[in-house]
Every structure is written in structure tokens, then in C-alpha cells.
CSV table of C-alpha atoms in Angstrom, one decimal:
chain,number,residue,atom,x,y,z
A,74,MET,CA,0.0,0.0,0.0
A,75,PRO,CA,1.6,3.4,-1.0
A,76,SER,CA,2.4,5.7,1.8
A,77,VAL,CA,0.5,8.9,2.3
A,78,PRO,CA,3.6,11.1,1.4
A,79,LEU,CA,3.9,9.2,-1.9
A,80,LEU,CA,0.3,9.7,-2.8
A,81,SER,CA,0.5,13.4,-1.9
A,82,LEU,CA,3.6,13.7,-4.1
A,83,GLY,CA,1.8,12.1,-7.0
A,84,CYS,CA,-1.2,14.5,-6.6
A,85,ASP,CA,1.1,17.5,-6.4
A,86,LEU,CA,2.9,16.4,-9.6
A,87,ARG,CA,-0.4,16.0,-11.5
A,88,ARG,CA,-1.4,19.5,-10.3
A,89,ALA,CA,1.9,21.0,-11.3
A,90,LEU,CA,1.7,19.4,-14.8
A,91,MET,CA,-1.9,20.6,-15.4
A,92,LEU,CA,-1.0,24.1,-14.2
A,93,GLY,CA,1.8,24.1,-16.7
A,94,VAL,CA,-0.7,23.1,-19.4
A,95,MET,CA,-3.0,26.0,-18.5
A,96,ILE,CA,-0.1,28.5,-18.6
A,97,ALA,CA,1.1,27.1,-21.9
A,98,ALA,CA,-2.4,27.5,-23.4
A,99,VAL,CA,-2.6,31.2,-22.3
A,100,MET,CA,0.9,31.8,-23.6
A,101,GLN,CA,-0.1,30.3,-27.0
A,102,ILE,CA,-2.9,32.9,-27.2
A,103,PHE,CA,-0.6,35.9,-26.9
A,104,ALA,CA,2.7,34.5,-28.2
A,105,PRO,CA,2.0,31.5,-30.4
A,106,SER,CA,4.9,29.2,-31.2
A,107,HIS,CA,5.7,25.6,-31.8
A,108,LEU,CA,7.9,25.6,-28.8
A,109,VAL,CA,5.0,26.5,-26.5
A,110,ILE,CA,2.8,23.9,-28.1
A,111,GLY,CA,5.6,21.2,-27.7
A,112,LEU,CA,6.2,22.0,-24.1
A,113,GLY,CA,2.5,22.2,-23.3
A,114,THR,CA,1.9,18.9,-25.1
A,115,GLY,CA,4.7,17.2,-23.1
A,116,LEU,CA,3.1,18.4,-19.8
A,117,LEU,CA,-0.3,17.3,-20.9
A,118,VAL,CA,0.9,13.8,-21.9
A,119,GLY,CA,2.6,13.5,-18.5
A,120,PHE,CA,-0.5,14.6,-16.7
A,121,LEU,CA,-2.7,12.1,-18.5
A,122,ALA,CA,-0.2,9.3,-18.0
A,123,LEU,CA,-0.2,9.9,-14.3
A,124,SER,CA,-4.0,10.1,-14.2
A,125,CYS,CA,-4.8,7.0,-16.3
A,126,LYS,CA,-5.8,5.0,-13.3
A,127,MET,CA,-8.9,7.3,-12.9
A,128,PHE,CA,-10.0,6.7,-16.5
A,129,GLY,CA,-13.3,5.0,-17.3
A,130,ILE,CA,-14.6,3.7,-20.6
A,131,GLY,CA,-15.8,7.3,-21.5
A,132,THR,CA,-12.2,8.5,-21.3
A,133,TRP,CA,-10.3,5.5,-22.6
A,134,VAL,CA,-12.3,5.4,-25.9
A,135,PRO,CA,-11.3,8.9,-27.1
A,136,VAL,CA,-7.7,8.7,-25.7
A,137,LEU,CA,-7.1,5.4,-27.6
A,138,LEU,CA,-8.7,6.9,-30.7
A,139,SER,CA,-6.3,9.8,-30.5
A,140,LEU,CA,-3.3,7.5,-30.1
A,141,GLY,CA,-4.5,5.5,-33.1
A,142,ALA,CA,-5.0,8.6,-35.2
A,143,ALA,CA,-1.6,9.9,-34.2
A,144,ALA,CA,0.1,6.7,-35.3
A,145,LEU,CA,-1.9,6.6,-38.6
A,146,ALA,CA,-1.0,10.2,-39.3
A,147,MET,CA,2.7,9.3,-39.0
A,148,VAL,CA,2.3,6.3,-41.3
A,149,GLN,CA,0.4,8.4,-43.9
A,150,HIS,CA,2.8,11.3,-43.6
A,151,VAL,CA,0.2,13.9,-42.7
A,152,PRO,CA,1.7,17.4,-43.1
A,153,ALA,CA,3.4,18.7,-40.0
A,154,ASP,CA,1.2,21.8,-39.9
A,155,VAL,CA,-1.9,19.6,-39.4
A,156,ILE,CA,-0.3,17.8,-36.5
A,157,TRP,CA,0.7,21.2,-34.9
A,158,ARG,CA,-2.8,22.5,-35.3
A,159,GLY,CA,-4.2,19.3,-33.7
A,160,LEU,CA,-1.8,19.6,-30.7
A,161,ASP,CA,-2.7,23.3,-30.4
A,162,ARG,CA,-6.4,22.5,-30.3
A,163,MET,CA,-5.8,19.7,-27.8
A,164,LEU,CA,-3.8,21.9,-25.5
A,165,PHE,CA,-6.5,24.7,-25.7
A,166,LEU,CA,-9.5,22.4,-24.8
A,167,ALA,CA,-7.6,20.7,-22.0
A,168,ALA,CA,-6.9,24.1,-20.5
A,169,LEU,CA,-10.4,25.4,-21.1
A,170,ILE,CA,-12.1,22.8,-19.0
A,171,ALA,CA,-9.6,23.4,-16.2
A,172,MET,CA,-10.2,27.2,-16.4
A,173,LEU,CA,-13.9,26.7,-16.2
A,174,ALA,CA,-13.5,24.7,-13.0
A,175,THR,CA,-12.2,27.8,-11.2
A,176,LEU,CA,-15.8,29.1,-11.2
A,177,ARG,CA,-16.8,26.1,-9.2
A,178,SER,CA,-14.2,27.0,-6.7
A,179,ALA,CA,-15.4,30.5,-6.4
A,180,ALA,CA,-19.1,29.4,-6.2
A,181,ALA,CA,-18.2,27.2,-3.2
A,182,LEU,CA,-17.3,30.3,-1.2
A,183,ALA,CA,-20.3,32.4,-2.2
A,184,PRO,CA,-23.3,32.3,0.2
A,185,GLU,CA,-25.7,33.3,-2.5
A,186,VAL,CA,-25.2,30.0,-4.3
A,187,ARG,CA,-26.5,27.9,-1.4
A,188,LEU,CA,-29.3,30.4,-0.6
A,189,ALA,CA,-30.4,30.3,-4.3
A,190,GLY,CA,-30.3,26.5,-4.2
A,191,ALA,CA,-32.5,26.5,-1.1
A,192,LEU,CA,-35.0,28.8,-2.9
A,193,VAL,CA,-35.5,26.6,-6.0
A,194,THR,CA,-35.7,23.4,-4.0
A,195,ASN,CA,-38.1,24.7,-1.3
A,196,GLN,CA,-41.2,25.3,-3.5
A,197,PRO,CA,-44.7,24.0,-3.4
A,198,ALA,CA,-45.4,21.0,-5.6
A,199,SER,CA,-47.2,23.1,-8.2
A,200,ARG,CA,-44.0,25.3,-8.8
A,201,ARG,CA,-41.3,22.8,-7.8
A,202,TYR,CA,-40.6,21.4,-11.3
A,203,LEU,CA,-40.2,24.8,-12.9
A,204,SER,CA,-38.1,26.2,-10.1
A,205,MET,CA,-35.8,23.3,-10.0
A,206,THR,CA,-35.5,23.2,-13.8
A,207,PHE,CA,-34.7,26.9,-13.8
A,208,GLY,CA,-32.2,26.3,-11.0
A,209,GLY,CA,-30.5,23.4,-12.8
A,210,HIS,CA,-30.2,25.7,-15.9
A,211,LEU,CA,-28.9,28.7,-14.0
A,212,PHE,CA,-26.5,26.8,-11.8
A,213,GLY,CA,-25.3,24.8,-14.8
A,214,VAL,CA,-24.6,27.9,-16.8
A,215,LEU,CA,-22.6,29.4,-14.0
A,216,VAL,CA,-20.8,26.6,-12.2
A,217,ASN,CA,-21.5,23.6,-14.4
A,218,PHE,CA,-21.3,20.3,-12.6
A,219,GLY,CA,-20.8,22.0,-9.3
A,220,GLY,CA,-24.3,23.5,-9.6
A,221,LEU,CA,-25.8,20.2,-10.6
A,222,ALA,CA,-24.3,18.6,-7.5
A,223,LEU,CA,-25.3,21.4,-5.2
A,224,LEU,CA,-29.0,21.3,-6.2
A,225,LEU,CA,-29.2,17.5,-6.1
A,226,ASP,CA,-27.6,17.5,-2.7
A,227,ILE,CA,-30.1,20.0,-1.3
A,228,ALA,CA,-32.9,18.0,-2.9
A,229,LYS,CA,-31.6,14.8,-1.2
A,230,GLN,CA,-31.4,16.5,2.1
A,231,SER,CA,-35.0,17.7,1.8
A,232,MET,CA,-36.1,14.0,1.8
A,233,ASP,CA,-34.8,13.7,5.4
A,234,ARG,CA,-37.0,16.4,6.8
A,235,GLU,CA,-39.5,15.0,9.4
A,236,GLY,CA,-42.6,15.7,7.3
A,237,THR,CA,-41.2,14.2,4.2
A,238,ALA,CA,-39.7,11.2,5.9
A,239,GLN,CA,-43.1,10.2,7.3
A,240,LEU,CA,-44.8,10.0,3.8
A,241,PRO,CA,-45.5,6.6,2.2
A,242,PRO,CA,-42.4,5.2,0.5
A,243,GLU,CA,-43.9,5.4,-3.0
A,244,VAL,CA,-44.6,9.1,-2.5
A,245,GLN,CA,-41.1,9.7,-1.3
A,246,GLU,CA,-39.6,7.9,-4.3
A,247,ALA,CA,-41.8,9.8,-6.7
A,248,ARG,CA,-40.8,13.1,-5.2
A,249,LEU,CA,-37.1,12.3,-5.3
A,250,ARG,CA,-37.5,11.1,-8.9
A,251,ARG,CA,-39.3,14.3,-10.0
A,252,MET,CA,-36.9,16.6,-8.3
A,253,THR,CA,-33.9,14.8,-9.7
A,254,LEU,CA,-35.3,14.8,-13.3
A,255,ALA,CA,-36.2,18.5,-13.0
A,256,VAL,CA,-32.6,19.4,-12.1
A,257,ILE,CA,-31.1,17.1,-14.8
A,258,ARG,CA,-33.4,18.4,-17.5
A,259,GLY,CA,-32.7,22.0,-16.7
A,260,PHE,CA,-28.9,21.3,-16.5
A,261,SER,CA,-29.0,19.5,-19.9
A,262,MET,CA,-30.4,22.5,-21.6
A,263,ILE,CA,-27.2,24.5,-21.1
A,264,ALA,CA,-26.0,22.7,-24.1
A,265,LEU,CA,-28.5,24.6,-26.2
A,266,TRP,CA,-27.0,28.0,-25.7
A,267,SER,CA,-24.6,28.6,-22.8
A,268,PRO,CA,-21.5,30.5,-23.9
A,269,PHE,CA,-19.7,28.9,-21.0
A,270,GLY,CA,-20.9,25.4,-21.9
A,271,PHE,CA,-18.9,22.5,-23.5
A,272,ALA,CA,-21.4,22.0,-26.3
A,273,THR,CA,-21.3,25.7,-27.5
A,274,ASN,CA,-17.5,25.9,-27.3
A,275,ALA,CA,-17.0,22.6,-29.1
A,276,THR,CA,-19.3,23.8,-31.8
A,277,LEU,CA,-17.6,27.2,-32.2
A,278,LEU,CA,-14.2,25.5,-32.4
A,279,THR,CA,-15.4,22.8,-34.9
A,280,LEU,CA,-17.2,25.0,-37.4
A,281,PRO,CA,-15.1,27.6,-39.2
A,282,GLY,CA,-16.5,31.1,-39.5
A,283,ILE,CA,-19.6,30.5,-37.4
A,284,SER,CA,-20.4,33.0,-34.5
A,285,TYR,CA,-22.3,32.4,-31.3
A,286,VAL,CA,-25.1,34.8,-32.3
A,287,GLN,CA,-26.0,32.7,-35.3
A,288,PHE,CA,-27.2,29.7,-33.2
A,289,GLY,CA,-27.0,30.6,-29.5
A,290,PRO,CA,-30.2,32.7,-29.4
A,291,ILE,CA,-32.1,29.9,-31.3
A,292,GLY,CA,-31.0,27.4,-28.7
A,293,PHE,CA,-32.0,29.8,-25.9
A,294,ALA,CA,-35.5,30.3,-27.3
A,295,MET,CA,-35.9,26.5,-27.6
A,296,SER,CA,-34.9,26.0,-24.0
A,297,PHE,CA,-38.2,27.6,-23.0
A,298,VAL,CA,-40.1,25.2,-25.3
A,299,LEU,CA,-38.4,22.2,-23.8
A,300,THR,CA,-39.0,23.5,-20.3
A,301,ALA,CA,-42.7,23.7,-21.1
A,302,ILE,CA,-42.7,20.1,-22.4
A,303,GLY,CA,-40.9,18.9,-19.3
A,304,TRP,CA,-43.3,20.7,-17.0
A,305,ALA,CA,-46.3,19.3,-18.8
A,306,TRP,CA,-44.8,15.8,-18.6
A,307,ASP,CA,-44.1,16.2,-14.9
A,308,THR,CA,-47.6,17.5,-14.2
A,309,TYR,CA,-49.1,14.5,-16.0
A,310,GLU,CA,-46.9,12.1,-14.0
A,311,GLY,CA,-47.7,13.8,-10.7
A,312,ARG,CA,-51.4,13.8,-11.1
A,313,ARG,CA,-51.9,10.6,-9.0
A,314,PHE,CA,-50.0,12.2,-6.0
A,315,ARG,CA,-52.1,15.3,-5.7
A,316,GLY,CA,-53.7,15.7,-2.3
A,317,ARG,CA,-51.3,13.2,-0.7
A,318,GLY,CA,-50.1,15.7,1.8
A,319,LEU,CA,-46.6,16.6,0.8
A,320,PRO,CA,-45.3,19.1,3.4
A,321,THR,CA,-45.2,22.8,2.6
A,322,THR,CA,-41.7,24.3,2.7
A,323,THR,CA,-40.5,27.8,3.1
A,324,PRO,CA,-37.4,29.2,1.4
A,325,PRO,CA,-34.9,30.9,3.6
A,326,PRO,CA,-34.8,34.7,3.9
A,327,LYS,CA,-33.0,36.7,1.2
A,328,SER,CA,-32.9,33.7,-1.1
A,329,GLY,CA,-34.7,35.7,-3.8
A,330,LEU,CA,-31.9,38.2,-3.7
A,331,ALA,CA,-29.4,35.4,-4.0
A,332,VAL,CA,-31.1,34.2,-7.3
A,333,ALA,CA,-30.9,37.8,-8.6
A,334,LEU,CA,-27.2,37.9,-7.7
A,335,LEU,CA,-26.5,34.6,-9.6
A,336,LEU,CA,-28.3,36.0,-12.7
A,337,GLY,CA,-26.1,39.1,-12.3
A,338,HIS,CA,-23.0,36.9,-12.3
A,339,VAL,CA,-24.1,35.1,-15.5
A,340,LEU,CA,-24.8,38.4,-17.2
A,341,ALA,CA,-21.6,40.1,-16.0
A,342,LEU,CA,-19.4,37.1,-17.0
A,343,GLY,CA,-21.0,36.8,-20.4
A,344,ALA,CA,-20.7,40.6,-21.0
A,345,GLY,CA,-17.0,40.4,-20.1
A,346,VAL,CA,-16.3,37.7,-22.6
A,347,PHE,CA,-18.3,39.5,-25.4
A,348,VAL,CA,-16.6,42.8,-24.7
A,349,LEU,CA,-13.1,41.3,-24.7
A,350,HIS,CA,-14.0,39.5,-27.9
A,351,GLY,CA,-15.4,42.6,-29.6
A,352,MET,CA,-12.6,45.0,-28.5
A,353,THR,CA,-9.6,42.8,-29.2
A,354,SER,CA,-8.4,40.3,-31.7
A,355,LEU,CA,-9.1,37.4,-29.3
A,356,SER,CA,-11.6,34.8,-30.4
A,357,PHE,CA,-14.7,34.0,-28.3
A,358,GLN,CA,-13.0,31.0,-26.7
A,359,GLN,CA,-9.8,32.8,-26.1
A,360,GLY,CA,-11.7,35.6,-24.4
A,361,LEU,CA,-13.5,33.0,-22.3
A,362,ILE,CA,-10.3,31.3,-21.1
A,363,VAL,CA,-8.8,34.7,-20.1
A,364,ILE,CA,-11.9,36.1,-18.4
A,365,VAL,CA,-13.1,33.1,-16.4
A,366,PRO,CA,-10.2,32.7,-13.9
A,367,CYS,CA,-10.1,36.5,-13.5
A,368,TYR,CA,-13.8,36.6,-12.7
A,369,ALA,CA,-13.5,33.7,-10.3
A,370,VAL,CA,-10.8,35.6,-8.4
A,371,LEU,CA,-13.0,38.7,-8.2
A,372,TRP,CA,-16.1,36.7,-7.2
A,373,ALA,CA,-14.2,34.9,-4.4
A,374,GLY,CA,-12.7,38.1,-3.1
A,375,ALA,CA,-16.2,39.8,-3.0
A,376,ALA,CA,-17.7,36.7,-1.4
A,377,MET,CA,-15.3,36.8,1.6
A,378,ARG,CA,-14.9,40.6,1.9
A,379,HIS,CA,-16.8,40.6,5.2
A,380,GLU,CA,-14.9,37.5,6.6
A,381,SER,CA,-11.9,37.8,9.0
A,382,ARG,CA,-9.4,37.1,6.2
A,383,GLY,CA,-11.1,39.6,3.9
A,384,ILE,CA,-10.7,39.9,0.1
A,385,LEU,CA,-7.2,38.5,0.0
A,386,GLY,CA,-8.4,35.5,2.0
A,387,GLY,CA,-11.0,34.8,-0.6
A,388,ILE,CA,-8.5,35.0,-3.4
A,389,GLY,CA,-6.2,32.7,-1.5
A,390,LYS,CA,-9.0,30.3,-0.9
A,391,VAL,CA,-10.2,30.1,-4.5
A,392,ALA,CA,-6.6,29.6,-5.6
A,393,GLN,CA,-6.1,26.8,-3.1
A,394,THR,CA,-9.3,25.1,-4.0
A,395,SER,CA,-8.6,25.3,-7.7
A,396,TRP,CA,-5.1,23.9,-7.2
A,397,LEU,CA,-6.5,20.9,-5.3
A,398,ARG,CA,-9.1,20.2,-8.0
A,399,LEU,CA,-6.4,19.8,-10.7
A,400,ALA,CA,-5.3,16.4,-9.4
A,401,ASN,CA,-8.6,14.7,-10.1
A,402,MET,CA,-9.4,16.3,-13.5
A,403,GLY,CA,-7.7,13.6,-15.6
A,404,PRO,CA,-10.9,11.9,-16.9
A,405,GLU,CA,-12.5,15.1,-18.3
A,406,VAL,CA,-9.2,16.6,-19.5
A,407,GLY,CA,-8.6,13.3,-21.4
A,408,VAL,CA,-11.9,13.6,-23.2
A,409,PHE,CA,-11.6,17.2,-24.1
A,410,ALA,CA,-8.0,17.0,-25.2
A,411,SER,CA,-8.7,14.0,-27.4
A,412,ALA,CA,-11.7,15.8,-29.0
A,413,GLY,CA,-9.5,18.7,-29.9
A,414,PHE,CA,-6.8,16.5,-31.5
A,415,LEU,CA,-9.2,14.1,-33.3
A,416,ALA,CA,-11.3,16.9,-34.9
A,417,VAL,CA,-8.2,18.2,-36.7
A,418,VAL,CA,-6.2,15.1,-37.5
A,419,LEU,CA,-9.0,12.9,-38.6
A,420,LEU,CA,-10.0,15.4,-41.3
A,421,ALA,CA,-6.6,15.0,-42.8
A,422,LEU,CA,-6.8,11.2,-42.7
A,423,ILE,CA,-10.3,10.9,-44.3
A,424,PRO,CA,-10.4,11.1,-48.1
A,425,MET,CA,-12.9,13.9,-48.4
A,426,ASP,CA,-13.3,13.8,-52.2
A,427,ALA,CA,-14.1,10.1,-52.2
A,428,LEU,CA,-16.5,10.5,-49.3
A,429,ARG,CA,-18.2,13.4,-51.0
A,430,GLU,CA,-18.7,11.3,-54.2
A,431,VAL,CA,-20.2,8.5,-52.1
A,432,ILE,CA,-22.6,10.8,-50.3
A,433,ALA,CA,-23.6,12.5,-53.6
A,434,HIS,CA,-24.3,9.0,-55.0
A,435,TRP,CA,-26.8,8.4,-52.2
A,436,GLY,CA,-28.7,11.5,-53.1
A,437,LEU,CA,-29.6,12.3,-49.5
A,438,SER,CA,-31.2,15.7,-48.5
A,439,ALA,CA,-29.5,18.3,-46.3
A,440,PHE,CA,-31.9,17.4,-43.5
A,441,SER,CA,-30.8,13.7,-43.7
A,442,TYR,CA,-27.2,14.8,-43.0
A,443,ALA,CA,-28.3,17.1,-40.2
A,444,PHE,CA,-30.4,14.4,-38.6
A,445,GLY,CA,-27.7,11.8,-39.1
A,446,LEU,CA,-25.3,14.1,-37.0
A,447,THR,CA,-27.9,14.6,-34.3
A,448,PHE,CA,-28.7,10.8,-34.2
A,449,SER,CA,-25.0,9.9,-34.2
A,450,ILE,CA,-24.3,12.1,-31.1
A,451,PHE,CA,-27.3,10.6,-29.4
A,452,ILE,CA,-26.6,6.9,-30.2
A,453,LEU,CA,-22.8,6.9,-29.7
A,454,ALA,CA,-23.2,8.6,-26.3
A,455,LEU,CA,-25.3,5.6,-25.2
A,456,VAL,CA,-22.3,3.3,-25.9
A,457,GLY,CA,-19.7,5.5,-24.1
A,458,VAL,CA,-18.5,7.9,-26.8
A,459,ASN,CA,-18.7,11.4,-25.2
A,460,PRO,CA,-20.7,13.9,-27.3
A,461,ILE,CA,-17.8,16.3,-27.6
A,462,ILE,CA,-15.9,13.6,-29.5
A,463,THR,CA,-18.8,12.9,-31.9
A,464,ALA,CA,-19.6,16.6,-32.3
A,465,SER,CA,-16.0,17.7,-32.9
A,466,VAL,CA,-15.2,15.0,-35.5
A,467,LEU,CA,-18.5,14.5,-37.3
A,468,GLY,CA,-19.3,18.2,-37.2
A,469,ALA,CA,-16.0,19.1,-38.8
A,470,ILE,CA,-16.5,16.4,-41.5
A,471,ALA,CA,-20.0,17.7,-42.2
A,472,ALA,CA,-18.6,21.2,-42.6
A,473,GLN,CA,-15.8,20.0,-45.0
A,474,LEU,CA,-18.3,18.1,-47.2
A,475,ALA,CA,-20.1,21.3,-48.1
A,476,VAL,CA,-23.4,19.6,-48.7
A,477,PRO,CA,-25.8,21.8,-50.7
A,478,GLY,CA,-28.5,23.3,-48.4
A,479,LEU,CA,-26.6,22.3,-45.2
A,480,SER,CA,-25.3,25.5,-43.6
A,481,ASN,CA,-22.9,25.6,-40.6
A,482,VAL,CA,-25.8,27.0,-38.5
A,483,ALA,CA,-27.8,23.9,-39.3
A,484,ILE,CA,-24.8,21.7,-38.4
A,485,ALA,CA,-24.5,23.7,-35.1
A,486,LEU,CA,-28.1,23.2,-34.3
A,487,SER,CA,-27.8,19.5,-35.1
A,488,ILE,CA,-25.0,19.2,-32.6
A,489,ILE,CA,-26.5,21.0,-29.7
A,490,GLY,CA,-29.9,19.3,-30.2
A,491,GLY,CA,-28.4,15.8,-30.0
A,492,TRP,CA,-26.2,16.8,-27.1
A,493,THR,CA,-29.1,18.1,-25.1
A,494,ALA,CA,-31.3,15.1,-25.7
A,495,VAL,CA,-28.7,12.5,-24.5
A,496,MET,CA,-27.2,14.4,-21.6
A,497,GLY,CA,-29.8,13.1,-19.2
A,498,LEU,CA,-30.0,9.6,-20.8
A,499,SER,CA,-26.6,8.0,-21.2
A,500,PRO,CA,-25.2,6.4,-18.1
A,501,PHE,CA,-21.7,7.1,-19.4
A,502,ILE,CA,-22.1,10.8,-19.3
A,503,THR,CA,-20.8,12.7,-16.2
A,504,THR,CA,-24.2,14.3,-15.6
A,505,LEU,CA,-25.8,10.9,-14.6
A,506,ALA,CA,-22.6,9.7,-12.9
A,507,ILE,CA,-22.8,12.7,-10.5
A,508,SER,CA,-26.5,12.4,-10.0
A,509,ALA,CA,-26.4,8.7,-9.2
A,510,ALA,CA,-23.7,9.2,-6.6
A,511,ILE,CA,-25.7,11.9,-4.8
A,512,ILE,CA,-29.2,10.5,-4.8
A,513,ASP,CA,-28.0,6.9,-4.3
A,514,ARG,CA,-29.7,5.4,-7.4
A,515,ARG,CA,-28.0,3.7,-10.4
A,516,ALA,CA,-27.3,5.8,-13.4
A,517,GLU,CA,-29.0,3.2,-15.6
A,518,VAL,CA,-32.2,3.8,-13.6
A,519,ILE,CA,-32.0,7.6,-13.6
A,520,GLY,CA,-31.3,7.8,-17.4
A,521,PRO,CA,-32.9,5.1,-19.4
A,522,VAL,CA,-35.7,4.2,-17.0
A,523,TRP,CA,-36.7,7.5,-15.4
A,524,ASN,CA,-35.7,9.9,-18.2
A,525,GLY,CA,-35.7,7.7,-21.3
A,526,PRO,CA,-39.1,8.5,-22.7
A,527,TYR,CA,-38.6,12.3,-22.2
A,528,SER,CA,-35.2,12.2,-23.9
A,529,ILE,CA,-36.5,10.3,-26.9
A,530,LEU,CA,-39.4,12.8,-27.2
A,531,ILE,CA,-36.9,15.7,-27.1
A,532,LEU,CA,-34.9,14.1,-29.8
A,533,MET,CA,-38.0,13.8,-32.0
A,534,ILE,CA,-39.2,17.3,-31.3
A,535,TRP,CA,-35.7,18.8,-32.0
A,536,SER,CA,-35.5,16.8,-35.3
A,537,ALA,CA,-38.9,18.1,-36.4
A,538,PHE,CA,-37.7,21.6,-35.5
A,539,LEU,CA,-34.5,21.1,-37.5
A,540,TRP,CA,-36.4,19.8,-40.5
A,541,ALA,CA,-38.6,22.9,-40.5
A,542,LEU,CA,-35.6,25.3,-40.3
A,543,ILE,CA,-33.8,23.6,-43.2
A,544,HIS,CA,-37.0,22.9,-45.3
A,545,PHE,CA,-38.1,26.5,-45.3
A,546,GLY,CA,-34.5,27.9,-45.7
A,547,TRP,CA,-34.4,29.6,-42.3
A,548,VAL,CA,-30.9,28.3,-41.6
């Protein structure tokens, strides 16, 4: 059994390597060079090698695909500039997910986060679904998986209150299921539009020349439609429990103000990214990777300004928490880094002209390609292929094929729709892994059994919406 000092040394080494990757990614934004890419890649490979014991099937699949693609690229003598671009993208995405995690560290210090969580979970049955869906959406936009975990943890704690614990077991189970699904469905919809989300950033990096404003507002509008569908579904499922005496709960004082503060954080952070993107030569993603850690530091300092350690104490705390998180980020970093590399290198390995001729021979419509992309993201996620891999690779291929009538906006909407539909369904996706651990139910039950029919309905509705947009030439 390894001694504690050795384990600590291994964790510190992983943290140092990942910090080096983040620094290299930022340096590459302002002073790009092959030297920086090479150093950053070496640090990233070292980090992943030391983290491989934490990998599950969802990480091993893309990592092994990347290794295979790299070997094949060497054999086929793929141009060096393609390899460099693949490594650059790999480095950037690995750093991006680590940078976004700093917001979770800041949120852990902010009292408004837990107050807002208490507000959305302590609502009467008639408003609970909408409040928790909204909460899952808002918290997901701001702190990603940290928000999902917080809301589900508060929901699970509410089941232990005296009034709830005395209800019949079937009523308790139904309440837990409905609260869990409300949070997961709200969280899943961040893929439709959130500028800080993985789906949006993967789409922007995959499709050349597309801007957030071309598809983000459409996804945002559709999030309200999907919320209404989920609410109607929940209301129908809950009809047999009406009048069964679920206890009335009261949100804590000032929790409404806390929700307003969180909305303010989302708007301020988004505005900062857009302003930096508009006033400088930085791309949207480059602006994001620069703004997020800066905002996290400011948020943490403001959150602890009235504490004994003050603003500097808050900054030190968020730095410490973010540093500690780095040791355990191997699985998600492996997925994102692989997606960045595969999306570039596979394009050079696939004979596009021959593929274009085959597809032209089939005579399929633009919608067929769009639906095929959505369906591929959905199905492959069910067997362990993370949506960011499918979206990055197949989205880039679809853009390269230049199918008549299939715009990059349609490809973007295909990606975010399939991603949203499967986030609350596949047991291999982190969303359900976190949910299962918190509420003590198997991911296979939460996803396919509890949420399966809803996810399939969303897939069908999104496909019909996509068909209408393409058929009438709106995208």
C-alpha cells in the first residue's frame, strides 16, 4: 500500500503538470509558437499518463482513438502543420475545462449560491418542477457540474425532513425522482446556448467562421419550449399524487436576492467575454479562457470581503481550491484533449473527395445529414462515446463536405440538439454519474428508466424543428 507522502507527491505532480498546461495555453494565445505547443503537449501527456488509473470507458475510448489517429498520421505522412494544429487544439481544450473549473471553486465560497439553491428546492409541488429546472439551468450555466451537484444534494437533504420522511415510500420515491429529473433536464439545456458550456464551445471550435449569435439565441429560445414540455410531462406524471399531503416548505430569507445575484454573475461574466472578444483580436473561446479565472478571483474576493481574512483571504481560498481540484481532472481533461486532437487530424486522414462522391451518389437531403449528425451524437453517447468527440469529429466532417443546403448553422443546431437530448439519458455521461452518486440510485435507472421517454421525445421534437428550419430555408 503506497504511503500517504507518496500519494500526496503524485497528486502535487499532477497538479503542477496541469497548471503548466494552463499556462502554456494562455501563452499560446498571446505569443503562439511551436515551442510553447511542444512544451504544453509534453506536460499534458505527462498529466494524462499519471491520471490514467482514474479513466473509465468514457475517457479510454477517445484517448485510444487519439493515439491511433496519431500513429496513422505518422504512417500516412500527414503534413506537419496539421499535427501542430491538432496539438494546439488539444492543448487549448484541456486548459479550457480546467479554467472553467475555477468558477466552481469561487461558487463554493459564495453564500448566494446555497441560498439560491435552497429557494429553488423549497417550493410547493405546483411550482417545484419549474423552479428546479430553472435552478439546474442557471447553476449549470454558471458553475457547471458544481451547480448540478449542489441542487441535487439539497434535494436529497430535503427528503430527510421530518414531514417528508413520514410520507409513504412510493410518494417519497416519486418526489425524489421528479426533483432529480427537473434538475437534470434543466442542466441538460445549457448545451443549447450557454456561452460557457462545453457544447457551445466545441461547436464554435469545430465550425469555421460561425459565430455564437448565429445559433445561441435559437437554442436559448428553444430551451423555454423544452422546459414547457418537461413541465407538462411532470404535471401529468404527478397527477396521482395530488392531495397526498406533501409538506409545505419555506425558502430561507434573502434567497430571492441570491437568485438575482446569480443571474447578475451570469450576465456580467457573459458581458465580459463578449466585450473582450469585440474589442480585441481574441476569439470568443480565447476571451473565455482569459476572463473566467479573473472573474473567479474577483467573485471569491467579493464573497469573503466581510470575513476575517477579507478579500485576500477569498483570493487565496479560491486559488487553493482550484489547485486541489487539478489532481482529479484527468478523466474530463482526457476527453476534451482527445476531442481537440481528433477533430483536426481525422480530417486529414479521411479522403474527403471520395467521401463526397459516395454521399452524392446516395442523393440524401440536407436534413438527412443534419439528422444523421444529431442521431449519431445521441446513439454513440449511449455506448460510451462522449458527445464532444462525436460533435467535434463529425461536425468538422460535415462542414468539410459542403453539402448543398446544409449550412454551418444547421450543423451547429444538429450538434446542440443531439447533445441536449442525450445528456440526461446516457449512463456514461458525467451528468448521470454525479446524479447517481448523490441520490444513491443507479445511473442506468435515472437515465434510461426514469428519463428515457422524455429524452426520446426531445430528440423527436428537435429533429422536427430542425427539419422545418432547413426545409423553409431559415438556416
